[in-house]
Tab-separated table of C-alpha atoms and ligand atoms in Angstrom:
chain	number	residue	atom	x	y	z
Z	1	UNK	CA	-41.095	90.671	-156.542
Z	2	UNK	CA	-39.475	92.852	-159.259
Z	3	UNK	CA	-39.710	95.427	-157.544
Z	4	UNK	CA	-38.200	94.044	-154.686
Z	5	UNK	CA	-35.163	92.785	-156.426
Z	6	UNK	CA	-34.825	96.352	-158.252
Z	7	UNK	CA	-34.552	97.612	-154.726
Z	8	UNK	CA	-32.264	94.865	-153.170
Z	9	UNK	CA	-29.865	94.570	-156.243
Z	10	UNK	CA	-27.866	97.756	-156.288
Z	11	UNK	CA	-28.043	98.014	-152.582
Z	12	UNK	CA	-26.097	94.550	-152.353
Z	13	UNK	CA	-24.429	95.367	-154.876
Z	14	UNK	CA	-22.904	98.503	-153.469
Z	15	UNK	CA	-22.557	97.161	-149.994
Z	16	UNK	CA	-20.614	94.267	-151.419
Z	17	UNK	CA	-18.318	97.088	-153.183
Z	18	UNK	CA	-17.688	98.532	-150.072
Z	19	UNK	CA	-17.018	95.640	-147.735
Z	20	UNK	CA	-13.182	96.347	-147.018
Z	21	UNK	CA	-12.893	92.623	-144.713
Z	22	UNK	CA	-13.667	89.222	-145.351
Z	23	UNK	CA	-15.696	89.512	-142.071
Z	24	UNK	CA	-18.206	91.941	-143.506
Z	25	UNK	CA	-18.378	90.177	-146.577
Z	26	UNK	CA	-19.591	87.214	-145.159
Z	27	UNK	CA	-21.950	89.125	-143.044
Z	28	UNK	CA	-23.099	90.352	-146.520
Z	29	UNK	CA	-23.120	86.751	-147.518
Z	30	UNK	CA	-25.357	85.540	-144.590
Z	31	UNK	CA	-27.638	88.979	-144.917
Z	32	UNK	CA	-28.424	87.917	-148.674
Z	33	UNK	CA	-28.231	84.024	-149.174
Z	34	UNK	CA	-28.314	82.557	-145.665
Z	35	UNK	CA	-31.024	80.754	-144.066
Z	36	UNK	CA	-32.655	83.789	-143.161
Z	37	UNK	CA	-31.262	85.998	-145.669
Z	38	UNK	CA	-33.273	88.269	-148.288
Z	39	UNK	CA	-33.132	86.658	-151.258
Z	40	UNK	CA	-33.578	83.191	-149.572
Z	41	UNK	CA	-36.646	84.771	-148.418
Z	42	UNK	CA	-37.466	85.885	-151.901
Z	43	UNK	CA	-36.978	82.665	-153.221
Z	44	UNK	CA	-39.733	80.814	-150.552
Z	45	UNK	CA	-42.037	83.507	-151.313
Z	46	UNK	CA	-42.300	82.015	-154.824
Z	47	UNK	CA	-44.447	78.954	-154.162
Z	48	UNK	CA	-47.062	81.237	-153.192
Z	49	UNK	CA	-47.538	83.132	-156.827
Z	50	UNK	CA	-49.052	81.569	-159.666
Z	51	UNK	CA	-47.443	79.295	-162.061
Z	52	UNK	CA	-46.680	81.155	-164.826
Z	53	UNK	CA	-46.068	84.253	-162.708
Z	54	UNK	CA	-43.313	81.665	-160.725
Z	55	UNK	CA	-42.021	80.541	-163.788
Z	56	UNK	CA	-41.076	84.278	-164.971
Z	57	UNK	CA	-39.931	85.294	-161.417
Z	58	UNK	CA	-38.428	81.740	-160.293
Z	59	UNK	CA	-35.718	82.758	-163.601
Z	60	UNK	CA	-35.380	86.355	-162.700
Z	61	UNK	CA	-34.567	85.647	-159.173
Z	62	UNK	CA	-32.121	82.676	-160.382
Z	63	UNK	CA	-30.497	84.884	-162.309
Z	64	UNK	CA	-30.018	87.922	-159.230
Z	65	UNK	CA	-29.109	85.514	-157.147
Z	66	UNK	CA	-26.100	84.086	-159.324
Z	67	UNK	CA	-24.813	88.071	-160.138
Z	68	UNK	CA	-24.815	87.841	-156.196
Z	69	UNK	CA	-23.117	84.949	-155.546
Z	70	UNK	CA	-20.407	85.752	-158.162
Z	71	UNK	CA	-20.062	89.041	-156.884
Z	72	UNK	CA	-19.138	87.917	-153.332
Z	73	UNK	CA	-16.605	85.467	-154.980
Z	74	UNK	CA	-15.069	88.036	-156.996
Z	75	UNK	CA	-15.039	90.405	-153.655
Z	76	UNK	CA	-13.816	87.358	-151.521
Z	77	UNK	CA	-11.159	86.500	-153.765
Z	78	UNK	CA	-10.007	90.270	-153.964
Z	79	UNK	CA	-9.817	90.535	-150.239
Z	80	UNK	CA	-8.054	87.511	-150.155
Z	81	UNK	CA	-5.504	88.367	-152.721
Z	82	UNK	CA	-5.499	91.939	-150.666
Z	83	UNK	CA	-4.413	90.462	-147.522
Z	84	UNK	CA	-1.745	88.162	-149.353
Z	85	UNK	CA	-0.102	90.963	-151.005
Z	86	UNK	CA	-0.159	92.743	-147.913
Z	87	UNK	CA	1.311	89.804	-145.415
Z	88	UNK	CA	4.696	89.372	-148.258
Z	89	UNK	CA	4.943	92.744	-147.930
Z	90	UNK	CA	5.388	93.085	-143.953
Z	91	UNK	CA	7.233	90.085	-143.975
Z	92	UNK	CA	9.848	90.209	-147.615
Z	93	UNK	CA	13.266	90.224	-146.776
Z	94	UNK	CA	15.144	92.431	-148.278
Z	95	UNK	CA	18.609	91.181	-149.732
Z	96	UNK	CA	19.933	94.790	-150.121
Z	97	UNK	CA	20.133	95.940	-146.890
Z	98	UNK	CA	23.641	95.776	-145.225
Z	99	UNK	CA	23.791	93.468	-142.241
Z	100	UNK	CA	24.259	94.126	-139.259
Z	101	UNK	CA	27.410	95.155	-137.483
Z	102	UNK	CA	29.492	92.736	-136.288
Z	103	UNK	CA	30.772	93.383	-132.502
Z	104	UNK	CA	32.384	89.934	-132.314
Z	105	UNK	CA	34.586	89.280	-134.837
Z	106	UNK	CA	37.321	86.850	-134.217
Z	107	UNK	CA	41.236	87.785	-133.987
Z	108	UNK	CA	44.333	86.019	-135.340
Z	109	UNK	CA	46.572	85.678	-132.583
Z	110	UNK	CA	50.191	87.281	-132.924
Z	111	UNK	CA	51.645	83.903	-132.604
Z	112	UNK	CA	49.077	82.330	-135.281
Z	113	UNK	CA	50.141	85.322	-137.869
Z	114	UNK	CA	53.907	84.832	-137.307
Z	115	UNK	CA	53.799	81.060	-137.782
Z	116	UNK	CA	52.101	81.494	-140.960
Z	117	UNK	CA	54.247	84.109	-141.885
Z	118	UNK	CA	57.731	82.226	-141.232
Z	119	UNK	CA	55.993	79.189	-142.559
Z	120	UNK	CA	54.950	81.066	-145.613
Z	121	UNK	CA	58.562	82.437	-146.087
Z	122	UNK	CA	60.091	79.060	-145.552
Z	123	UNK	CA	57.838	77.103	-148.220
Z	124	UNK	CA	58.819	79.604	-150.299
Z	125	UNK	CA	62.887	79.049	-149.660
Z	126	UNK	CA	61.808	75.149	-150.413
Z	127	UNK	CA	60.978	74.238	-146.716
Z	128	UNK	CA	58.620	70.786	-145.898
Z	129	UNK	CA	56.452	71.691	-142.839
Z	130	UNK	CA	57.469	68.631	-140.195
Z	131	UNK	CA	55.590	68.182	-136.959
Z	132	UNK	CA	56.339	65.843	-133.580
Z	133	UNK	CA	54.072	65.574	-130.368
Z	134	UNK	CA	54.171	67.778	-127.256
Z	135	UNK	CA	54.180	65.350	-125.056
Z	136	UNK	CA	57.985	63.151	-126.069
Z	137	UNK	CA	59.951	60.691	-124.970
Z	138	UNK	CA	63.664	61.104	-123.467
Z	139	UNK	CA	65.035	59.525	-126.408
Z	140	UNK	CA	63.930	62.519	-128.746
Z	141	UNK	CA	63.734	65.547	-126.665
Z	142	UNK	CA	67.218	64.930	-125.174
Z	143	UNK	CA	69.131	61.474	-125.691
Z	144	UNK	CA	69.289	61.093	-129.090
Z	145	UNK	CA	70.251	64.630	-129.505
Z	146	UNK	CA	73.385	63.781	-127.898
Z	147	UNK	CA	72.073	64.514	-123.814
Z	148	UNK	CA	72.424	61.285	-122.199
Z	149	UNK	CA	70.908	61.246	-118.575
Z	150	UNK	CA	73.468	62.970	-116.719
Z	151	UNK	CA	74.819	65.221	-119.010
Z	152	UNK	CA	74.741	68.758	-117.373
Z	153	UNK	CA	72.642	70.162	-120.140
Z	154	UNK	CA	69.813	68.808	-119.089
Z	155	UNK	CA	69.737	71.791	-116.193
Z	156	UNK	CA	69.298	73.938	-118.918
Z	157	UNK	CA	66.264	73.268	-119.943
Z	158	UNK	CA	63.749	72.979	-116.595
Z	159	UNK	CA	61.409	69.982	-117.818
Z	160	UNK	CA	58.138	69.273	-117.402
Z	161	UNK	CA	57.939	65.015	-116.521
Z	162	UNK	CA	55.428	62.485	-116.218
Z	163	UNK	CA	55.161	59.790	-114.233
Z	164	UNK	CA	56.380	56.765	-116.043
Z	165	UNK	CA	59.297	59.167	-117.518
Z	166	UNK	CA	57.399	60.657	-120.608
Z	167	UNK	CA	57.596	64.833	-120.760
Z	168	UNK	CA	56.389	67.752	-122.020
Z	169	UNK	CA	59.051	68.499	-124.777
Z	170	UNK	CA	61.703	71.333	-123.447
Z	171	UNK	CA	62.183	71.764	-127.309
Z	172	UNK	CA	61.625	71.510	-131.177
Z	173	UNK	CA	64.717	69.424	-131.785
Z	174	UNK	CA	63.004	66.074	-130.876
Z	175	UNK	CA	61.982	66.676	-134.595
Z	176	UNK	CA	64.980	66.634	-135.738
Z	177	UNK	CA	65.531	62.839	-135.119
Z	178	UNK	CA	62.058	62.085	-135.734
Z	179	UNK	CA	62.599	63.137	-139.403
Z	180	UNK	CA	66.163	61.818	-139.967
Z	181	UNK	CA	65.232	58.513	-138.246
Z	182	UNK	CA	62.188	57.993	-141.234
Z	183	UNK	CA	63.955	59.757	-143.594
Z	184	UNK	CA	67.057	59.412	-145.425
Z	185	UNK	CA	68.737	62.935	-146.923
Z	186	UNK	CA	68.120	65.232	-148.545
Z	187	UNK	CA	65.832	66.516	-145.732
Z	188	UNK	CA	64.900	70.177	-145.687
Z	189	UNK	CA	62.142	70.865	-143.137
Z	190	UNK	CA	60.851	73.391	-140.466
Z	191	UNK	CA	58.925	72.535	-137.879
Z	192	UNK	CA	56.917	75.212	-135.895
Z	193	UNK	CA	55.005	73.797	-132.400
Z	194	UNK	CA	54.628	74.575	-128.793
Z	195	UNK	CA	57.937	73.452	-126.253
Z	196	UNK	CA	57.412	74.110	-122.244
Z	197	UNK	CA	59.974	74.659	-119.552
Z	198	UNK	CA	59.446	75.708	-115.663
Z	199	UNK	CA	59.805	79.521	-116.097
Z	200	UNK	CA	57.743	82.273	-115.821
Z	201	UNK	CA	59.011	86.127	-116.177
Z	202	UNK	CA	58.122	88.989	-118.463
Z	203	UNK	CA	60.296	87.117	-121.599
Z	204	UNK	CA	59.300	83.501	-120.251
Z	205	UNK	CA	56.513	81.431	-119.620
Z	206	UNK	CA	55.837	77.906	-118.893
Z	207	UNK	CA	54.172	77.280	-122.794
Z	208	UNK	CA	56.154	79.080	-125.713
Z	209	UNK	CA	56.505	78.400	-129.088
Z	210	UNK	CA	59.997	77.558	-131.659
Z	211	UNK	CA	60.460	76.831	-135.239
Z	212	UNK	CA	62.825	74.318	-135.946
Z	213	UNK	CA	64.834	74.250	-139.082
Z	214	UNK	CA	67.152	71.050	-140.396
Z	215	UNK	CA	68.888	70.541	-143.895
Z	216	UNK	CA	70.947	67.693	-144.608
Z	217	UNK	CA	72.324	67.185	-147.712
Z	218	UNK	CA	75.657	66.564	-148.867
Z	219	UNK	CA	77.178	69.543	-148.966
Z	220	UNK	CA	75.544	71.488	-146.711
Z	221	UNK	CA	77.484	74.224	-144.756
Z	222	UNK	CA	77.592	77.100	-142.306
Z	223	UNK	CA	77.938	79.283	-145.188
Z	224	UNK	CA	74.368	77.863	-146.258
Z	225	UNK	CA	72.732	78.368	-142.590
Z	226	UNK	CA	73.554	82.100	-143.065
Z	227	UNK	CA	72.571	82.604	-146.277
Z	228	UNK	CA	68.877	81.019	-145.078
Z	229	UNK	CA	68.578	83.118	-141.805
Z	230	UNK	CA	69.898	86.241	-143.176
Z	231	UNK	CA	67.491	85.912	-146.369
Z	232	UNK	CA	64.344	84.834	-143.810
Z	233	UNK	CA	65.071	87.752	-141.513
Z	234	UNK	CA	65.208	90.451	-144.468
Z	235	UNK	CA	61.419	88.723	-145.466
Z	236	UNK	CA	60.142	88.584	-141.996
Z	237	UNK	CA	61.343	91.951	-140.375
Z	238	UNK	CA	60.450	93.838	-144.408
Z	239	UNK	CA	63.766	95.614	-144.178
Z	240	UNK	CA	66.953	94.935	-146.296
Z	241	UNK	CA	68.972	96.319	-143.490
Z	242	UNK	CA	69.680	92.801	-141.970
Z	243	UNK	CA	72.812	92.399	-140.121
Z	244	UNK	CA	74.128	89.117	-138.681
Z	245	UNK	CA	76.817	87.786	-135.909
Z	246	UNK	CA	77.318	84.380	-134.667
Z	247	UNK	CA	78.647	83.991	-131.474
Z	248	UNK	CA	80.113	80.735	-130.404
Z	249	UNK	CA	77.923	78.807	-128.012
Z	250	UNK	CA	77.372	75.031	-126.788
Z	251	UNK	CA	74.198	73.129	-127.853
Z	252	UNK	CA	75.090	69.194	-127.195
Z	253	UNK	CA	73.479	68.440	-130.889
Z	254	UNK	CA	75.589	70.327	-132.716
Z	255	UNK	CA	79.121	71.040	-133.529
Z	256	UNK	CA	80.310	74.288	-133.886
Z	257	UNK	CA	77.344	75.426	-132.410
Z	258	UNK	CA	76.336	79.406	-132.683
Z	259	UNK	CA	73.924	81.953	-131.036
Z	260	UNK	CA	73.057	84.544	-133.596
Z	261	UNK	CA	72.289	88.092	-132.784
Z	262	UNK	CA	70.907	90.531	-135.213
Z	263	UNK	CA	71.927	93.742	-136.260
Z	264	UNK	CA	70.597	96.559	-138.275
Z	265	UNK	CA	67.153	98.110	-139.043
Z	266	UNK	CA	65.419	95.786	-136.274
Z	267	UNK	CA	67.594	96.162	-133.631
Z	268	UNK	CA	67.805	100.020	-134.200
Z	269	UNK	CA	64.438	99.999	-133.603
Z	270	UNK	CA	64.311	99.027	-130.065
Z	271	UNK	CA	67.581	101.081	-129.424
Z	272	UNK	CA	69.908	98.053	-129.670
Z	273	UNK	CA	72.796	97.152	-131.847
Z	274	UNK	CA	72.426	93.607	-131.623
Z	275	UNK	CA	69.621	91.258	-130.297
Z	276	UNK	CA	70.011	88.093	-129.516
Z	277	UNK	CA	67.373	85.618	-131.403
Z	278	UNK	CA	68.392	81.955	-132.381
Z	279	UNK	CA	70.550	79.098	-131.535
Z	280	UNK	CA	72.084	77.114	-134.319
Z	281	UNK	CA	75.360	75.173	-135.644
Z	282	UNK	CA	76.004	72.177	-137.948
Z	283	UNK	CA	74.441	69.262	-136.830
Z	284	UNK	CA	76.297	66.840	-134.387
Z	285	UNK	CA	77.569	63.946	-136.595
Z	286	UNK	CA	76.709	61.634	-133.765
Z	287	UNK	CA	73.127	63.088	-133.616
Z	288	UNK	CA	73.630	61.831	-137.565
Z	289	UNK	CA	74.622	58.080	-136.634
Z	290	UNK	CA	72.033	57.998	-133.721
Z	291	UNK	CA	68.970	58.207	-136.605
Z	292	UNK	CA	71.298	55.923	-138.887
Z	293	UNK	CA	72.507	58.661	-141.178
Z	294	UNK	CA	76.269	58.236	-142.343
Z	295	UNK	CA	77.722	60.872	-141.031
Z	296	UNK	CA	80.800	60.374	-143.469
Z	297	UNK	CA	78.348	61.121	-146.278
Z	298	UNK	CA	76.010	63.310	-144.796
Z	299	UNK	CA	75.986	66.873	-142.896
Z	300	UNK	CA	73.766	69.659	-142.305
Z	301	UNK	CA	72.969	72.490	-140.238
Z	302	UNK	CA	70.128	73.058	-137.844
Z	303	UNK	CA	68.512	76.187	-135.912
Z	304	UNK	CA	66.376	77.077	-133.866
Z	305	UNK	CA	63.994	79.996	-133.737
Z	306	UNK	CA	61.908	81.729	-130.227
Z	307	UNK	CA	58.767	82.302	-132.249
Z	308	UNK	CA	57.057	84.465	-129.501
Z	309	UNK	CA	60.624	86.453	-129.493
Z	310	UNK	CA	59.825	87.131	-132.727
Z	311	UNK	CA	56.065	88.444	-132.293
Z	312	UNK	CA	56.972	90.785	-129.493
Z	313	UNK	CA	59.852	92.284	-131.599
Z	314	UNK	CA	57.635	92.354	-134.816
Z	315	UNK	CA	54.617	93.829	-132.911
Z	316	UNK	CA	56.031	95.754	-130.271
Z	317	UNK	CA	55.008	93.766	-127.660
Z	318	UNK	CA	56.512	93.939	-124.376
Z	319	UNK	CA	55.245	91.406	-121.947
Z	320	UNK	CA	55.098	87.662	-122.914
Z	321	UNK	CA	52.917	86.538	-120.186
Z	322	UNK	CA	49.601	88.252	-121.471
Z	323	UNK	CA	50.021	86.712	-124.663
Z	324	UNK	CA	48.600	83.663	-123.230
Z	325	UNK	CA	45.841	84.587	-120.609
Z	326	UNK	CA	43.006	84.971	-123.418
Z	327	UNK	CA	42.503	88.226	-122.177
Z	328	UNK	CA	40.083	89.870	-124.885
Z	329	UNK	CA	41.393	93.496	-124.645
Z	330	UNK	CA	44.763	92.284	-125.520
Z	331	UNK	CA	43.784	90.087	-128.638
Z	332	UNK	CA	41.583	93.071	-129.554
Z	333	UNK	CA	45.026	95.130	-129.520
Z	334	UNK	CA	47.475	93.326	-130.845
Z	335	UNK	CA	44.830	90.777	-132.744
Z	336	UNK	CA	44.431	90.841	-136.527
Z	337	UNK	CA	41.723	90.475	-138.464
Z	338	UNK	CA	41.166	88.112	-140.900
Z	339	UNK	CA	41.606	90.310	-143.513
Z	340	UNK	CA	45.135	91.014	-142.436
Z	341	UNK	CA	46.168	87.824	-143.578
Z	342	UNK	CA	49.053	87.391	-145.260
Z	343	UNK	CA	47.490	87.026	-149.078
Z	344	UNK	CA	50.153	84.660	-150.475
Z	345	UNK	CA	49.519	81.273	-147.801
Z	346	UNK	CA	52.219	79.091	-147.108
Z	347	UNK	CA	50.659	75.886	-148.019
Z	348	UNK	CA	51.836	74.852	-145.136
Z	349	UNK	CA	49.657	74.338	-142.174
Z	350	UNK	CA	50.577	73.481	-138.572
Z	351	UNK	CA	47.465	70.829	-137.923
Z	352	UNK	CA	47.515	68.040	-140.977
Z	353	UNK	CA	50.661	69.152	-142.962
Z	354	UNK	CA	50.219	70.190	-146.273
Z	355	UNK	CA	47.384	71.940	-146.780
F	401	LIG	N1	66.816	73.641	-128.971
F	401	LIG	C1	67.571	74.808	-128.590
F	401	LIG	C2	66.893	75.481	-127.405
F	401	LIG	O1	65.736	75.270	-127.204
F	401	LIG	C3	67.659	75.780	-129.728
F	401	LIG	C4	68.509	75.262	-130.818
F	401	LIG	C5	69.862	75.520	-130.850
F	401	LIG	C6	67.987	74.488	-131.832
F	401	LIG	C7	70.680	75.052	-131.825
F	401	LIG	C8	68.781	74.011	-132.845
F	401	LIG	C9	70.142	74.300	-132.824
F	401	LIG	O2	68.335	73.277	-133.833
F	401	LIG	O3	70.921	73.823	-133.820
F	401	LIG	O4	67.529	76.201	-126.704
């Protein structure tokens, strides 16, 4: 029996050392302690001695058997830990790698950039951001701006109607009344936002955008209206080669009513000496009375702004139509990335106001 477990120990012993799986460590197991295993066997071949020789051996063979036992747990537990170690390691994450690169990112439209550029550049002169629906009524896009329903100047603008008589608003001005008829003065608001019209060429299509400016006050004058553009042109175009001219024009809502062209650095540019960009004039005091402002207290100036005029002169941009086809060659082109934001924000927003 001694003998026997001389022999058997340091061959377990070793062959536990070397067991590199848990599967050959349990075959170890099994070999040694199972039902049919060595030592089990040893241990049934003790009733046969004689009782003090079984006492002696019984303990020696208790004793082998426990090393055993807490060898294989020892083993099992650093195969175990083994394998753990080794299934973080294949699977860790790790945080320091760069990710992946991006061959989707996102574009700012042209039209998105300039209306939070003029926006921006208006808060900043002391502009509130006002907004109105696309779809109006007759009473704000044209009657209450002074077209009643025959007037001739309703040919200018090629509307989009309803049935029932609502439309698709030719115009920004709507919001105009819609702030003096809630609103008493001082008003000094812009209003950026989609206007449509039946046309479709290289400079027009159906859906286009305006701002709309309006200050009423007191005292407010023509002198004032210049002072505004000329100051928002030198911001938006970067230059302070800014020239202005006002040409005398006809807009039924106000009176004198201008076209303004501009002059210098930009219109170099494109090999012009003067472009022409907005309509504007003092606001029609019977536009005034028709939002129950006293016109014999009150007067202002108004303008009006082609936004998408404004991108294609800014950016270079030659055809209007593409602009709105969502083609994603041309937003990659002329698209900027979100990083090209503007890093001073308007605080003014187009959807919910003030942001
Ligand atoms: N609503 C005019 C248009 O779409 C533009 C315009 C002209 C707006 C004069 C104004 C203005 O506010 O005063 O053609």
């Amino acid at each position: 029996m001694m003998e026997e477990i001389e022999k058997l120990k340091p061959e377990l012993l070793s062959a536990i050392e070397k067991a590199d799986t848990l599967t050959v460590l349990d075959e170890i197991r099994v070999s040694a302690l199972g039902k049919n295993g060595r030592i089990t066997a040893l241990m049934k071949t003790l009733g046969s001695l004689a009782p003090e020789e079984r006492k002696t051996a019984g303990q020696v063979l208790n004793v082998f058997k426990t090393e055993i036992a807490t060898a294989l747990d020892a083993k099992k537990e650093a195969l175990e830990t083994e394998a753990l170690n080794a299934k973080l390691a294949e699977e860790s994450v790790d945080v320091t790698l760069s990710c992946r690169p991006e061959t989707a990112v996102g574009r700012i439209h042209p039209i998105a950039q300039v209306i939070e550029e003029t926006l921006t550049i208006f808060a900043q002169m002391g502009f509130d951001l006002a907004e109105g629906p696309d779809i109006e009524d007759d009473w704000h896009n044209f009657e209450a701006l002074n077209i009643p329903p025959a007037h001739p100047a309703r040919q200018m603008q090629a509307t989009f109607f309803f049935p029932g008589g609502s439309l698709l608003r030719t115009q920004t001005s709507g919001v105009q009344i819609r702030t003096m008829e809630k609103k008493q003065p001082p008003i000094k608001i812009v209003c950026p936002g989609r206007t449509y019209r039946r046309d479709y060429d290289a400079t027009h299509t159906p859906m286009f955008h305006q701002i709309e400016g309006l200050v009423i006050d007191e005292k407010t004058n023509l002198a004032n209206l210049k002072t505004v553009l000329v100051e928002f042109f030198k911001l938006f175009f970067e230059t302070d080669d800014v020239q202005v001219r006002f040409r005398p024009s006809y807009f039924p809502f106000t009176e004198p009513s201008y076209e303004m062209d501009l002059g210098g650095a930009m219109a170099r540019n494109i090999g012009k000496e003067w472009l022409e960009l907005l309509g504007c004039g003092m606001v029609d005091p019977r536009v005034l009375k028709n939002c129950g402002i006293d016109p014999d207290k009150y007067q202002g100036f108004a303008f009006g702004i082609g936004l998408d005029r404004l991108a294609m002169m800014k950016y270079g941009i030659k055809d209007l139509r593409p602009m709105f086809e969502a083609d994603m060659k041309w937003i990659k082109h002329y698209g900027f990335l979100p990083l090209d934001e503007p890093t001073v924000t308007s605080g003014l927003s187009m959807n919910g106001g003030r942001k």
